[in-house]
């Protein structure tokens, strides 16, 4: 019995040490804690409790939309934009292995590569292992860990099909729905789901034919519809401004959940 008490004490000490390292912004510690939380380990949950007492306020932004719409490219641009404002940025890429575009994880890595040497940027793929609900929990937990580690902006990329869109809405303060021109029926389907919950709609690939008619169509339905070209950065300052405006209004309303 004495032995088990000692072990419990040591474990508590380990948890405390790990929590302190996260608070100090140590990347290896925060990666370790996110991994613990992904596997729903009791240690991870204990550490999360220690961190929760010391939260700073990060802007949590969900970037969601159909496979291949340009979400990762857009996220890389947003990372650059927030870094130029000298903010520490965390990226959580959820459900990145889309069956449609295939090998997207590698693609994400390549597009994000320019940021991986930047100490002010943390990029993490979240493993979902197929169970719905676990995704929301692990992503929400990881967001808290990043917040405790001093990240000021947290971008969550997720594919907005099926139930996932509900997940990102639960976690993010601002959701940006990304569509690309020529998605036709998909855009119609999104109107009934994703677009309804996203205060900001982005028509990315604004350089492609059909962008104008997609913009016109969506502007009849939604107040904030922006055109971007993620590959060149066109429209990114306007998107950053729209996100800031949404967060400002949200803060004014004093949303009860954060
Ligand atoms: N022409 C054009 N191509 C773009 C634009 N943005 C992204 N792309 C291209 O579209 C492809 C998909 O981009 P991603 O950023 O991987 O799209 P994604 O939505 O993250 O894809 P998944 O993660 O697989 O859902 C890539 O080949 C990009 O280079 C754009 O504004 N214009
Ligand atoms: Mg992607």
Coordinates of C-alpha atoms and ligand atoms in Angstrom, one line a residue:
X1 CA 0.0 0.0 0.0
X2 CA 2.9 2.3 0.9
X3 CA 4.4 1.4 -2.5
X4 CA 1.4 2.3 -4.4
X5 CA 1.1 5.6 -2.6
X6 CA 4.7 6.4 -3.6
X7 CA 3.9 5.5 -7.2
X8 CA 0.9 7.8 -7.2
X9 CA 3.0 10.6 -5.8
X10 CA 5.6 10.2 -8.4
X11 CA 3.0 10.1 -11.2
X12 CA 1.5 13.3 -9.8
X13 CA 4.9 14.9 -9.8
X14 CA 5.5 13.8 -13.4
X15 CA 2.2 15.3 -14.4
X16 CA 3.1 18.6 -12.7
X17 CA 6.5 18.7 -14.3
X18 CA 5.0 18.1 -17.8
X19 CA 2.3 20.7 -17.2
X20 CA 5.0 23.2 -16.2
X21 CA 7.0 22.4 -19.4
X22 CA 3.9 23.0 -21.5
X23 CA 3.3 26.3 -19.8
X24 CA 6.9 27.2 -20.6
X25 CA 6.0 26.6 -24.2
X26 CA 8.2 23.5 -24.6
X27 CA 7.2 21.9 -27.9
X28 CA 8.2 18.3 -27.0
X29 CA 6.2 18.5 -23.8
X30 CA 3.1 19.8 -25.6
X31 CA 3.4 17.1 -28.3
X32 CA 3.6 14.5 -25.6
X33 CA 0.5 15.8 -23.8
X34 CA -1.5 15.9 -27.0
X35 CA -0.5 12.3 -27.7
X36 CA -1.7 11.3 -24.2
X37 CA -5.0 13.1 -24.8
X38 CA -5.5 11.5 -28.2
X39 CA -5.3 8.1 -26.5
X40 CA -7.6 9.4 -23.8
X41 CA -5.1 8.5 -21.1
X42 CA -5.9 9.4 -17.5
X43 CA -2.5 11.0 -17.2
X44 CA -3.3 13.3 -20.1
X45 CA -6.6 14.3 -18.5
X46 CA -4.8 15.0 -15.2
X47 CA -2.3 17.3 -16.9
X48 CA -5.2 19.0 -18.8
X49 CA -6.7 19.9 -15.4
X50 CA -3.4 21.4 -14.3
X51 CA -3.3 23.5 -17.5
X52 CA -6.9 24.6 -17.4
X53 CA -6.2 26.8 -14.4
X54 CA -3.7 28.9 -16.5
X55 CA -5.4 29.6 -19.7
X56 CA -4.7 32.5 -21.9
X57 CA -7.1 33.6 -24.5
X58 CA -6.3 32.3 -28.0
X59 CA -8.3 32.9 -31.1
X60 CA -9.5 29.5 -32.3
X61 CA -10.3 29.5 -36.0
X62 CA -11.8 26.5 -37.9
X63 CA -11.0 26.2 -41.6
X64 CA -13.4 23.7 -43.1
X65 CA -14.7 22.7 -46.4
X66 CA -14.7 20.0 -49.1
X67 CA -11.6 18.0 -49.9
X68 CA -9.3 19.8 -52.3
X69 CA -10.9 23.2 -51.8
X70 CA -7.5 24.6 -50.8
X71 CA -7.8 24.6 -47.0
X72 CA -4.2 23.7 -46.3
X73 CA -2.9 26.3 -48.8
X74 CA -5.2 28.8 -47.1
X75 CA -4.0 27.8 -43.7
X76 CA -0.4 28.2 -44.7
X77 CA -1.2 31.8 -45.9
X78 CA -3.0 32.6 -42.6
X79 CA 0.0 31.3 -40.7
X80 CA 2.2 33.7 -42.6
X81 CA -0.3 36.5 -42.0
X82 CA -0.5 36.0 -38.2
X83 CA 3.3 35.5 -38.0
X84 CA 3.8 38.8 -39.6
X85 CA 1.7 40.2 -36.7
X86 CA 4.2 38.5 -34.4
X87 CA 1.6 36.1 -33.0
X88 CA 2.4 32.5 -32.0
X89 CA 0.4 30.2 -34.2
X90 CA -0.7 26.6 -33.7
X91 CA -2.2 24.5 -36.5
X92 CA -4.2 21.3 -35.9
X93 CA -4.9 19.4 -39.1
X94 CA -7.8 17.0 -38.5
X95 CA -9.0 14.4 -40.9
X96 CA -6.2 15.3 -43.3
X97 CA -6.1 11.9 -45.1
X98 CA -9.0 12.6 -47.5
X99 CA -9.8 9.7 -49.7
X100 CA -10.7 12.1 -52.5
X101 CA -7.4 13.9 -53.0
X102 CA -5.3 11.1 -51.6
X103 CA -2.0 11.5 -49.8
X104 CA -3.1 14.9 -48.5
X105 CA -1.1 14.5 -45.4
X106 CA 2.1 14.6 -47.3
X107 CA 0.7 17.5 -49.4
X108 CA -0.1 19.4 -46.2
X109 CA 3.3 18.9 -44.9
X110 CA 4.9 20.2 -48.0
X111 CA 2.7 23.3 -48.2
X112 CA 3.3 24.0 -44.5
X113 CA 7.0 23.2 -44.7
X114 CA 8.1 26.8 -45.0
X115 CA 6.8 27.3 -41.4
X116 CA 8.2 24.2 -39.8
X117 CA 11.6 25.9 -38.9
X118 CA 9.7 28.9 -37.4
X119 CA 9.7 28.5 -33.6
X120 CA 6.5 30.6 -33.4
X121 CA 4.6 27.9 -35.4
X122 CA 3.4 24.5 -34.2
X123 CA 1.8 22.1 -36.6
X124 CA 0.2 18.9 -35.6
X125 CA -1.9 16.3 -37.4
X126 CA -4.7 14.9 -35.2
X127 CA -5.4 11.2 -35.5
X128 CA -9.1 10.6 -35.5
X129 CA -9.1 6.8 -35.7
X130 CA -12.5 6.7 -37.1
X131 CA -14.6 7.5 -34.0
X132 CA -16.8 10.5 -34.1
X133 CA -16.9 12.4 -30.8
X134 CA -13.3 11.4 -30.0
X135 CA -12.3 13.9 -32.7
X136 CA -14.1 16.8 -31.0
X137 CA -12.7 15.9 -27.6
X138 CA -9.1 15.4 -28.6
X139 CA -9.2 18.5 -30.8
X140 CA -10.7 20.6 -28.1
X141 CA -8.2 19.2 -25.5
X142 CA -5.3 20.0 -27.9
X143 CA -6.6 23.5 -28.3
X144 CA -6.5 24.0 -24.5
X145 CA -2.9 22.6 -24.4
X146 CA -1.8 25.0 -27.1
X147 CA -3.5 27.9 -25.4
X148 CA -1.7 27.1 -22.1
X149 CA 1.6 27.0 -24.1
X150 CA 1.0 30.5 -25.2
X151 CA -0.2 30.1 -28.7
X152 CA -2.3 33.1 -29.6
X153 CA -3.9 31.9 -32.8
X154 CA -5.0 28.3 -33.3
X155 CA -6.1 27.2 -36.8
X156 CA -8.0 23.9 -37.1
X157 CA -8.2 22.4 -40.6
X158 CA -10.9 19.9 -41.1
X159 CA -12.9 18.4 -43.9
X160 CA -16.5 19.7 -43.6
X161 CA -18.4 16.7 -44.7
X162 CA -20.8 14.7 -42.6
X163 CA -20.7 15.2 -38.9
X164 CA -17.2 16.7 -38.8
X165 CA -18.5 20.1 -39.4
X166 CA -20.4 20.0 -36.1
X167 CA -17.1 19.1 -34.4
X168 CA -15.3 22.1 -35.6
X169 CA -18.2 24.4 -34.7
X170 CA -18.0 23.1 -31.1
X171 CA -14.3 23.9 -30.8
X172 CA -13.6 27.0 -32.9
X173 CA -14.7 30.5 -32.1
X174 CA -14.9 31.4 -35.8
X175 CA -15.5 29.0 -38.6
X176 CA -14.5 29.7 -42.1
X177 CA -16.2 27.5 -44.8
X178 CA -14.0 27.1 -47.9
X179 CA -15.5 26.3 -51.3
X180 CA -14.0 26.2 -54.7
X181 CA -15.7 27.2 -57.9
X182 CA -17.2 24.4 -60.0
X183 CA -18.3 22.4 -57.0
X184 CA -21.8 22.8 -58.1
X185 CA -24.0 20.3 -56.3
X186 CA -21.6 20.2 -53.4
X187 CA -22.1 23.9 -52.8
X188 CA -25.9 23.3 -52.9
X189 CA -25.5 20.6 -50.3
X190 CA -23.3 22.7 -48.2
X191 CA -25.9 25.4 -48.0
X192 CA -28.0 23.1 -45.9
X193 CA -25.2 22.2 -43.6
X194 CA -21.8 23.7 -43.3
X195 CA -22.5 27.2 -44.7
X196 CA -25.3 27.6 -42.3
X197 CA -22.9 27.4 -39.3
X198 CA -20.0 29.3 -40.8
X199 CA -20.1 33.1 -40.3
X200 CA -17.5 33.5 -43.1
X201 CA -17.6 31.8 -46.4
X202 CA -14.5 31.8 -48.7
X203 CA -14.6 31.1 -52.4
X204 CA -11.0 30.0 -52.9
X205 CA -9.4 29.4 -56.2
X206 CA -10.8 32.8 -57.2
X207 CA -8.5 32.6 -60.2
X208 CA -10.5 29.8 -61.8
X209 CA -13.4 30.1 -64.3
X210 CA -16.7 30.0 -62.5
X211 CA -15.5 31.9 -59.4
X212 CA -17.6 34.9 -60.2
X213 CA -20.8 32.9 -60.5
X214 CA -20.1 31.0 -57.3
X215 CA -19.5 34.3 -55.5
X216 CA -22.7 35.8 -56.9
X217 CA -24.7 32.8 -55.9
X218 CA -23.4 32.6 -52.4
X219 CA -23.6 36.3 -51.8
X220 CA -27.4 36.1 -52.2
X221 CA -27.5 33.8 -49.2
X222 CA -24.6 34.8 -46.9
X223 CA -23.5 38.1 -45.5
X224 CA -19.7 37.5 -45.6
X225 CA -18.4 35.9 -48.8
X226 CA -14.8 36.5 -49.7
X227 CA -12.8 35.6 -52.7
X228 CA -9.3 34.2 -52.2
X229 CA -6.5 32.8 -54.3
X230 CA -4.6 30.8 -51.6
X231 CA -1.8 30.0 -54.0
X232 CA -0.9 33.7 -54.4
X233 CA -2.2 35.2 -51.1
X234 CA -4.8 37.3 -52.8
X235 CA -7.7 38.1 -50.4
X236 CA -5.8 37.0 -47.3
X237 CA -5.7 40.4 -45.7
X238 CA -9.5 40.7 -46.2
X239 CA -10.0 37.2 -44.6
X240 CA -7.8 38.1 -41.6
X241 CA -9.9 41.3 -41.2
X242 CA -13.2 39.4 -41.5
X243 CA -12.0 36.9 -38.8
X244 CA -11.0 39.7 -36.5
X245 CA -14.3 41.4 -37.0
X246 CA -16.2 38.2 -36.2
X247 CA -14.2 37.7 -33.1
X248 CA -14.7 41.3 -32.0
X249 CA -18.5 40.9 -32.3
X250 CA -18.4 37.6 -30.6
X251 CA -16.5 39.1 -27.7
X252 CA -19.0 42.0 -27.5
X253 CA -21.8 39.5 -27.2
X254 CA -19.9 37.8 -24.4
X255 CA -20.3 34.3 -25.7
X256 CA -20.9 32.0 -22.6
X257 CA -18.8 29.1 -23.8
X258 CA -15.3 30.6 -23.4
Ligands
LIG1 N1 -5.7 27.5 -59.0 C1 -5.7 27.5 -57.6 N2 -5.3 26.3 -57.0 C2 -5.3 26.3 -55.7 C3 -5.7 27.4 -54.9 N3 -5.6 27.0 -53.6 C4 -5.1 25.8 -53.6 N4 -5.0 25.3 -54.8 C5 -4.5 24.0 -55.2 O1 -5.5 23.0 -54.9 C6 -5.0 21.8 -54.5 C7 -5.5 21.4 -53.2 O2 -5.1 22.3 -52.2 P1 -5.1 21.9 -50.7 O3 -4.6 23.1 -49.9 O4 -4.3 20.7 -50.4 O5 -6.6 21.6 -50.4 P2 -7.3 21.0 -49.1 O6 -8.6 21.6 -49.0 O7 -6.4 21.2 -47.9 O8 -7.3 19.5 -49.5 P3 -7.6 18.2 -48.4 O9 -6.8 18.5 -47.2 O10 -7.2 17.0 -49.2 O11 -9.1 18.3 -48.2 C8 -3.5 22.0 -54.5 O12 -2.9 21.5 -55.7 C9 -3.3 23.5 -54.4 O13 -2.1 24.0 -55.0 C10 -6.1 28.6 -55.6 O14 -6.4 29.6 -55.0 N5 -6.1 28.6 -56.9
LIG2 MG1 -5.6 19.8 -46.5

